Structure formats: structure tokens, C-alpha cells
mmCIF file of C-alpha atoms and ligand atoms in Angstrom:
data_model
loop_
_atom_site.group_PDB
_atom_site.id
_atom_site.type_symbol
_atom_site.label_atom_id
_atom_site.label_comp_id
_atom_site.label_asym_id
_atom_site.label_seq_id
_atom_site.Cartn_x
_atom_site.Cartn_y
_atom_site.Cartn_z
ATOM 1 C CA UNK A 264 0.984 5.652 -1.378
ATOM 2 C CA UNK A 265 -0.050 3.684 -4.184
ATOM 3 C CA UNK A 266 1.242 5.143 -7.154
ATOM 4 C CA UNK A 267 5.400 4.014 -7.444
ATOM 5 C CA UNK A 268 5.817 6.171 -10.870
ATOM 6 C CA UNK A 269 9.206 8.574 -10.808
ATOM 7 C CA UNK A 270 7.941 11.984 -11.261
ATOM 8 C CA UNK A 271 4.423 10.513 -9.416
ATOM 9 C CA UNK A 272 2.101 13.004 -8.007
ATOM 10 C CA UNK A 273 1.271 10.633 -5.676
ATOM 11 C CA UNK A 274 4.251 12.070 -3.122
ATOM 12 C CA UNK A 275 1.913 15.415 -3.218
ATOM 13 C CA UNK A 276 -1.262 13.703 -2.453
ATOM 14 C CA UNK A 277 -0.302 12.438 0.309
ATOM 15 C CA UNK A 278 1.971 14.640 1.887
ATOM 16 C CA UNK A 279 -1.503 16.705 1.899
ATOM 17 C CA UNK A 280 -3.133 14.243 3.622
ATOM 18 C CA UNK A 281 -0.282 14.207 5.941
ATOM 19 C CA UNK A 282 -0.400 17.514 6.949
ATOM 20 C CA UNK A 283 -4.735 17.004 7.513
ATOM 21 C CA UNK A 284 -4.306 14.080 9.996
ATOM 22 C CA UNK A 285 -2.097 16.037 11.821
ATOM 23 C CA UNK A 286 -4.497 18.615 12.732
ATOM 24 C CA UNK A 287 -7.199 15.992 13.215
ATOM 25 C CA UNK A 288 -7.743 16.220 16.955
ATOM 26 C CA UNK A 289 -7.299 12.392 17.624
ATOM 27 C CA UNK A 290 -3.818 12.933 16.505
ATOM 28 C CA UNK A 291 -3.174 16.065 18.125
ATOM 29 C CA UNK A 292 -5.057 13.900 21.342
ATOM 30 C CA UNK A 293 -2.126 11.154 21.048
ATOM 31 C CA UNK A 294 -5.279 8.820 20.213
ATOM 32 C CA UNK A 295 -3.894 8.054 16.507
ATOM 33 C CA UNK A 296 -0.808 8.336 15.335
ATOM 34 C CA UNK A 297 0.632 8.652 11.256
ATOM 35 C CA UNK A 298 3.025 6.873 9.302
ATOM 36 C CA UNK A 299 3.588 6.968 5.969
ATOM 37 C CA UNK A 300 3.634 4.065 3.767
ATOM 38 C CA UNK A 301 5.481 3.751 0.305
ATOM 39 C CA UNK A 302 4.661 1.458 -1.895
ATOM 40 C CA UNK A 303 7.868 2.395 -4.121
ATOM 41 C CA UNK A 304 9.926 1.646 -0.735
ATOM 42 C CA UNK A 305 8.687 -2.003 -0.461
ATOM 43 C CA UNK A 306 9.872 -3.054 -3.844
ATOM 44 C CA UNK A 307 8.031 -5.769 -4.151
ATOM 45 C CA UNK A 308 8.610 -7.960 -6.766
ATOM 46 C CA UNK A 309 5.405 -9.301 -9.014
ATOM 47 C CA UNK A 310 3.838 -11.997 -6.470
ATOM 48 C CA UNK A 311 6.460 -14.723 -6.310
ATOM 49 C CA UNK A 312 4.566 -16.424 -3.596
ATOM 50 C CA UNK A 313 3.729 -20.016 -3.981
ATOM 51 C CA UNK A 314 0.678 -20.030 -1.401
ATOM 52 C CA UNK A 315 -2.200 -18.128 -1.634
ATOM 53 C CA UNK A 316 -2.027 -15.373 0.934
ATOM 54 C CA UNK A 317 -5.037 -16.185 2.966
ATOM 55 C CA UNK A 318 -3.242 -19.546 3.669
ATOM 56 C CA UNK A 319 -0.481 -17.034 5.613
ATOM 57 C CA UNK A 320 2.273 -19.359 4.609
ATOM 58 C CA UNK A 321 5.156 -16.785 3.383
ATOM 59 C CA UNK A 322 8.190 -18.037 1.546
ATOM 60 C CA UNK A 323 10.116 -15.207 0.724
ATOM 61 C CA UNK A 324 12.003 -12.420 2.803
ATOM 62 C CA UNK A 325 9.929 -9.511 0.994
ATOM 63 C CA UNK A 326 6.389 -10.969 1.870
ATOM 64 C CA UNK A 327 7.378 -11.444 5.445
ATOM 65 C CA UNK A 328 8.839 -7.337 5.891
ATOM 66 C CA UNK A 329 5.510 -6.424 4.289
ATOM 67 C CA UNK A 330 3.308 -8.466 6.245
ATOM 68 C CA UNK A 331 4.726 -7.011 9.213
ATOM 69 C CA UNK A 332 4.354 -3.438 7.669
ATOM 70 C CA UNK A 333 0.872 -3.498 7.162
ATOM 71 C CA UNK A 334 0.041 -5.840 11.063
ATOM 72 C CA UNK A 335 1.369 -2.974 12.604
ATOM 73 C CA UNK A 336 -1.241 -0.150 11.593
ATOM 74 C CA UNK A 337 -4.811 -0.328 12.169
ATOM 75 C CA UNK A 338 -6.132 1.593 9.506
ATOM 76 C CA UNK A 339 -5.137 2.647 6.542
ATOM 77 C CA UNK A 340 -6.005 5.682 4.142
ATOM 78 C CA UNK A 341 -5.176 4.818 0.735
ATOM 79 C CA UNK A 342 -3.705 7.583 -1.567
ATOM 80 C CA UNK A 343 -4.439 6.003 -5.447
ATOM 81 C CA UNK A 344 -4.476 7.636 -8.426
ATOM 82 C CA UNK A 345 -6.702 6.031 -11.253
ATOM 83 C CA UNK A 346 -4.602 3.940 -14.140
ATOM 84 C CA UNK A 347 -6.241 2.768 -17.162
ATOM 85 C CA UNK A 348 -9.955 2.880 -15.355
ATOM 86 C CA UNK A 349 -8.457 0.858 -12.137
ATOM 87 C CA UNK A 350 -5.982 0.724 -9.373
ATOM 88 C CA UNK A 351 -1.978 1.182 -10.760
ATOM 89 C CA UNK A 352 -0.635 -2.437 -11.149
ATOM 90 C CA UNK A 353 1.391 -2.638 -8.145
ATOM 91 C CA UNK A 354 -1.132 -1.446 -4.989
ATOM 92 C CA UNK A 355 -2.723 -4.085 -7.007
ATOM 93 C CA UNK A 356 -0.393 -6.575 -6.357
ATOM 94 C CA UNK A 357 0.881 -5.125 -2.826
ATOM 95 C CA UNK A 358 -2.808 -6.113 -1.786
ATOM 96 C CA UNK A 359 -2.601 -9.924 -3.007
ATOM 97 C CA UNK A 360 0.570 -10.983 -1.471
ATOM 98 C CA UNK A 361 -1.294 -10.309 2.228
ATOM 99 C CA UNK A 362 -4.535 -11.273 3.654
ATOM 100 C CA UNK A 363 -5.073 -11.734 7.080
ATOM 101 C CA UNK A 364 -2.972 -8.870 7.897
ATOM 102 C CA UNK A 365 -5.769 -6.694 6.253
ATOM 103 C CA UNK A 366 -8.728 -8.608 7.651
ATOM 104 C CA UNK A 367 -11.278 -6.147 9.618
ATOM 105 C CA UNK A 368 -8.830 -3.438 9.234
ATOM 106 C CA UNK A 369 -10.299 0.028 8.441
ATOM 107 C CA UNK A 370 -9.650 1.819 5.416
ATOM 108 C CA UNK A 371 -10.778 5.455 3.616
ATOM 109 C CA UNK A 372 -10.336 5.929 -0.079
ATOM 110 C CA UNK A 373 -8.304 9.087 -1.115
ATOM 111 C CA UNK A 374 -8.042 8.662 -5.082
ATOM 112 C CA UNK A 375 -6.732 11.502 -7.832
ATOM 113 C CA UNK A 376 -7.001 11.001 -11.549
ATOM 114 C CA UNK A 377 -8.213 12.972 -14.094
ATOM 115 C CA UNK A 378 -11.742 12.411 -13.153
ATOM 116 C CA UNK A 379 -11.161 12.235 -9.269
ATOM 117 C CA UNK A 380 -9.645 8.947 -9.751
ATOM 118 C CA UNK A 381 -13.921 7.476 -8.957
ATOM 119 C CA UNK A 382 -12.957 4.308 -11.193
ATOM 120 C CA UNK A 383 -10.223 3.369 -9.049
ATOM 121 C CA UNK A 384 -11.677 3.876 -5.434
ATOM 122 C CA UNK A 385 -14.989 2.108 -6.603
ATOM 123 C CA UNK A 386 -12.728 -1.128 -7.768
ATOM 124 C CA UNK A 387 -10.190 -0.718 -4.190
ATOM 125 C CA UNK A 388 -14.101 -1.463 -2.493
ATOM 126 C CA UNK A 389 -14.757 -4.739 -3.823
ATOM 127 C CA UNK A 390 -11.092 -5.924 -3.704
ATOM 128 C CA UNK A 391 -10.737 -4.642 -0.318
ATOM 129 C CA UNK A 392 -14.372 -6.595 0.215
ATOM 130 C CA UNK A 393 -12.360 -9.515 -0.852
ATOM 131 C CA UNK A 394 -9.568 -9.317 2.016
ATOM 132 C CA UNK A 395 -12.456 -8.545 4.755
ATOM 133 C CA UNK A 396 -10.954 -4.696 5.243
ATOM 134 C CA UNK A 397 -13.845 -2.328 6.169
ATOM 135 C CA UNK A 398 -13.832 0.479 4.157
ATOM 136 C CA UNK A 399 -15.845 4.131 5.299
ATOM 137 C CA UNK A 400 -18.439 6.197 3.618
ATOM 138 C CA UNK A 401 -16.819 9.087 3.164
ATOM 139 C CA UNK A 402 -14.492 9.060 0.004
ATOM 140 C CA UNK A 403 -12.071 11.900 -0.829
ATOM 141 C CA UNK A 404 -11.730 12.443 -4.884
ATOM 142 C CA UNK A 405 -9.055 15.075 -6.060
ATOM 143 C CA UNK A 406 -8.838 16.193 -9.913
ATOM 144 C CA UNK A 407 -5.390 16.835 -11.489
ATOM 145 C CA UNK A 408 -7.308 19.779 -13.309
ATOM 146 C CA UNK A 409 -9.206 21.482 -10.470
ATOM 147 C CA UNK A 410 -7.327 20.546 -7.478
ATOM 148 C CA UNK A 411 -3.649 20.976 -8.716
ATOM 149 C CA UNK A 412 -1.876 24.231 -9.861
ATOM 150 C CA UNK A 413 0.468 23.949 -13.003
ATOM 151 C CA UNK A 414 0.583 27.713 -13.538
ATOM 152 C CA UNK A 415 4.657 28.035 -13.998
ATOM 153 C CA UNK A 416 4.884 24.574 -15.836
ATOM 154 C CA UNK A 417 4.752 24.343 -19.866
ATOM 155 C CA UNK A 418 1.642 23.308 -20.218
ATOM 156 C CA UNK A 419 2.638 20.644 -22.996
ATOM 157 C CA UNK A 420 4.610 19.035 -20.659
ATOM 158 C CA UNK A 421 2.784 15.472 -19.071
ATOM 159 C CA UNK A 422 5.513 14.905 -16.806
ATOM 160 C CA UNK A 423 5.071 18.941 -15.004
ATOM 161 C CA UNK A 424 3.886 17.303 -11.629
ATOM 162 C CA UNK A 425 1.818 20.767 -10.634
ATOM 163 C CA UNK A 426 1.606 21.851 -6.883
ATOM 164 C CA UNK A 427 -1.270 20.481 -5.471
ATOM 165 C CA UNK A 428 -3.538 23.178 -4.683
ATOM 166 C CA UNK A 429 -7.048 21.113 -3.367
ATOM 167 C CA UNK A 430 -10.400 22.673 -3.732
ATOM 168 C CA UNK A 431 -13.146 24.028 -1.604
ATOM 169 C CA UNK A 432 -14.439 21.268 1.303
ATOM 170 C CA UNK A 433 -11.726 18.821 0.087
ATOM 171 C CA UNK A 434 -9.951 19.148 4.178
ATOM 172 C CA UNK A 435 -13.451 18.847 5.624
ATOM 173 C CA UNK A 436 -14.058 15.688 3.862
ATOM 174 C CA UNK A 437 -10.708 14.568 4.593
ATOM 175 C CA UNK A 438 -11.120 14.902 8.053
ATOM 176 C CA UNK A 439 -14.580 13.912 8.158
ATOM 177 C CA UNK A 440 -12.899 10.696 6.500
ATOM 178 C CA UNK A 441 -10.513 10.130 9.567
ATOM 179 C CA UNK A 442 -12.926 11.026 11.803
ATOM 180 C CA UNK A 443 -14.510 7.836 11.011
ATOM 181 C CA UNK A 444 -11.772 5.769 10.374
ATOM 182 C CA UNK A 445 -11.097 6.487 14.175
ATOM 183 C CA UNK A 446 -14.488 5.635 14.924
ATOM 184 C CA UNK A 447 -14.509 2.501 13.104
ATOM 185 C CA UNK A 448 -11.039 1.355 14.374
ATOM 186 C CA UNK A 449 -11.640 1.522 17.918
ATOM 187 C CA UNK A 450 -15.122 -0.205 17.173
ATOM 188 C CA UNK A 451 -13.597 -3.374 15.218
ATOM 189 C CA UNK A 452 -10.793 -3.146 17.888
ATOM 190 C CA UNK A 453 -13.354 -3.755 20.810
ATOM 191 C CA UNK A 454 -15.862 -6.068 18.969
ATOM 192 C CA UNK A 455 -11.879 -7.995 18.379
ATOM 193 C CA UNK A 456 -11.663 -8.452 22.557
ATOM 194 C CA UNK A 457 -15.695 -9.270 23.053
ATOM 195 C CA UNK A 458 -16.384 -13.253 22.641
ATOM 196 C CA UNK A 459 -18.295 -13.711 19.107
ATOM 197 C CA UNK A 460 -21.996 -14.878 19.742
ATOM 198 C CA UNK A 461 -22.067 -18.772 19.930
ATOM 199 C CA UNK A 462 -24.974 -20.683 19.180
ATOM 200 C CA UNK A 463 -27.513 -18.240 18.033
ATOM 201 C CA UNK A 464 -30.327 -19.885 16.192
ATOM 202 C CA UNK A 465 -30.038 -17.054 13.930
ATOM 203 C CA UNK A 466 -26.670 -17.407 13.081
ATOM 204 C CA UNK A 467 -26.014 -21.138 12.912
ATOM 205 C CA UNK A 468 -29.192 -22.086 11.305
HETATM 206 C C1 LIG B 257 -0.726 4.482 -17.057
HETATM 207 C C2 LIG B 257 -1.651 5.632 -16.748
HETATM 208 C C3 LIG B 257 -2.993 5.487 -16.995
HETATM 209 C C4 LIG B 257 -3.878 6.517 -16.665
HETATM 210 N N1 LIG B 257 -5.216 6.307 -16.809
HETATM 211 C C5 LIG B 257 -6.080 7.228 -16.301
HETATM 212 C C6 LIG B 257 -7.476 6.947 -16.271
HETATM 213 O O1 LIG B 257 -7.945 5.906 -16.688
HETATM 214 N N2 LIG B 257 -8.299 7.869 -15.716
HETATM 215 C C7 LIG B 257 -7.824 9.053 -15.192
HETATM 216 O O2 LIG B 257 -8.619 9.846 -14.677
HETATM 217 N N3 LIG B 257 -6.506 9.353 -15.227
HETATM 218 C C8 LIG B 257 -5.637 8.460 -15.755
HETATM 219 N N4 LIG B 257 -4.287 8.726 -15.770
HETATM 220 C C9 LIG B 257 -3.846 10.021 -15.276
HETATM 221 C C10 LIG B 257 -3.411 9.873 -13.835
HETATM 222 O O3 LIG B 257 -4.485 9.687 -12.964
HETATM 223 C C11 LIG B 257 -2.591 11.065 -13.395
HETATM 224 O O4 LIG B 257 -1.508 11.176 -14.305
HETATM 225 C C12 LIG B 257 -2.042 10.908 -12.009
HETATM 226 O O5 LIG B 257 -1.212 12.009 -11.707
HETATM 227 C C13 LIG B 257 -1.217 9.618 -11.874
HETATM 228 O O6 LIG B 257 -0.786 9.444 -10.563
HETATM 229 P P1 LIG B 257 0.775 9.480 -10.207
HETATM 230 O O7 LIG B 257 1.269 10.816 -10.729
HETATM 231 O O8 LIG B 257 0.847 9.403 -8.712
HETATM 232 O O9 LIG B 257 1.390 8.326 -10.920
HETATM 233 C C14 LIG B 257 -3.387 7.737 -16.123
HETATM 234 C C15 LIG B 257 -2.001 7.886 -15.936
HETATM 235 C C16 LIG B 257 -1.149 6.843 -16.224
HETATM 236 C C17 LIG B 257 0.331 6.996 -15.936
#
């Protein structure tokens, strides 16, 4: 969950996507299994490490419980909504403190916003480029206008949170988006145990 707002719609999103996985068949086959991760939970503080991440030298007590957070899991599906034409400030920044715990993981993009939340999934690509995570085709965009219900709320109120209420094809693509996070997990996972190619012409020059 990316979004760490009080009142954040993000808790909705998610608990949606939740309740998808779990009738994904690799989940109901044992094959994957969910956990939720909050963002607003880890309270981390604005990076306060003095190495760069990808050097994987971790100073302070925070870094360390979120490094191990994120090693555990495979794959991730990120829930973002879209702030000021990006990612909100802290996924932002709960990216940079980490790096090889994200390398060739596998991630899918599940963004809201008032346009589908498009402008921050296509910026989580290149910054997820960045810390080697693989991220899969299909992309799941949500609107706070067409896929959330505020009927019951004043409608002048911007902190009503709505019920969210997602549109026609929005499980399919969902799923379809697990279905290949699965997919590419358990490739990456078994290209991980096969030696890398030494001493191909091709590859060394
Ligand atoms: C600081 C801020 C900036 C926002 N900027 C955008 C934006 O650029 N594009 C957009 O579609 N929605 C934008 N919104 C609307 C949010 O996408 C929408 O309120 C969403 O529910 C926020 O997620 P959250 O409730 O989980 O915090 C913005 C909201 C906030 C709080």
C-alpha cells in the first residue's frame, strides 16, 4: 500500500485486490500466498541512510526491519494512487532506502487517481527499472469517479472516502495481472538456481 494518508483510499484498493488474489487459483493451489504490506506501518523516516542502498550497508534499525520485509516476498503488486502527476512521496522514498532486496523481483502496477492514477504507474516503471525489479504487462488502472461509489457521502466533501465499487473487466485484469506475476516469479526464481552463461562471445565481447 503506497498511499500513508489518514482517511486514504488506499486501505480500499487494496483490500480489493486482496479479496482477487484469493480466488486466484495459485493461491487457492497453496502455490502463492498474500500478505499485506503497509507502508503507513513501516514509518519510515525520510532516508537517513548514509550509504547508498545498492551498497547494502544499513545503519539504522528501520532500514534493516524493512529490508527484511520486502527479502521475504517474491513479488509484489503495488497499490499507488497518483500525487501531483507521480508516485506519493513516501513509496517514493520506501523504494530508495532498498536495492538489492528488490533486484529481479516481480512486480504488477495497480494505480487509482483521478485519471486511473496512468502518471504514477508509468513513473513506478522506470524507477522500478532502476532497482532491476521486473515489472508485467498487464497494468490495472482504477478511477475515483467510475470505479468508486460516493452515493450517501456529501458530495462537497474531499475527504468522503466512497466504497470502492470497480468497473466492468477490472477482476479479469487483476487476475490476468497475477497470473503473470506467478508466471514470471517462478521463471526469475529458476533462471536464479541455473549457472549464468560464461564466456559467450556474444556476451563478453
Ligand atoms: C497531494 C495529492 C495530489 C493529487 N494529485 C493527483 C494527480 O496528479 N492526479 C490524479 O489523478 N489524482 C490526484 N490526486 C487525487 C488522488 O489520486 C485521490 O485523492 C486518491 O484517492 C489518493 O489516494 P489515497 O486516498 O490513497 O491517498 C491527488 C491527491 C492528493 C492528496
Amino acid at each position: 500500500m503506497g498511499s500513508t494518508r489518514p482517511g486514504r483510499r488506499g486501505g480500499a484498493v487494496a483490500g480489493w485486490a486482496v479479496q482477487v488474489a484469493s480466488r486466484h487459483p495459485a493461491v487457492r493451489a497453496g502455490v502463492a500466498e498474500i500478505e499485506v504490506i503497509d507502508l503507513a506501518e513501516q514509518a519510515l523516516p525520510l532516508l537517513d541512510e548514509p550509504v547508498p542502498a545498492m551498497f547494502g550497508d544499513y545503519r539504522q534499525p528501520h532500514t534493516r526491519r524493512w529490508s527484511a520485509v520486502v527479502a521475504a516476498c517474491d513479488a509484489f503488486v503495488f497499490v499507488t494512487p497518483e500525487y501531483n502527476h507521480s508516485i506519493p512521496a513516501g513509496l517514493k522514498n520506501a523504494i530508495d532506502y532498498l536495492y538489492a532486496e528488490w533486484n529481479d523481483k516481480v512486480v504488477g502496477l495497480l494505480s487509482y487517481g483521478v485519471q486511473g492514477g496512468n502518471r504514477a504507474a508509468d513513473h513506478l516503471r522506470l524507477i522500478l527499472a532502476e532497482v532491476r525489479a521486473a515489472v508485467v504487462p498487464t497494468q490495472v488502472s482504477l478511477s475515483v469517479f467510475t470505479d468508486f461509489d460516493f452515493s450517501g457521502s456529501d458530495p462537497g466533501d474531499p475527504t468522503a472516502p466512497g466504497r470502492i465499487a470497480p468497473g466492468d473487466g477490472r477482476e479479469e485484469s487483476l487476475s490476468t495481472m497475477l497470473t503473470e506475476i506467478v508466471t514470471w516469479s517462478d521463471a526469475l526464481r529458476a533462471g536464479a538456481r541455473t549457472p549464468a552463461v560464461e564466456g559467450s562471445p556474444e556476451l563478453v565481447g
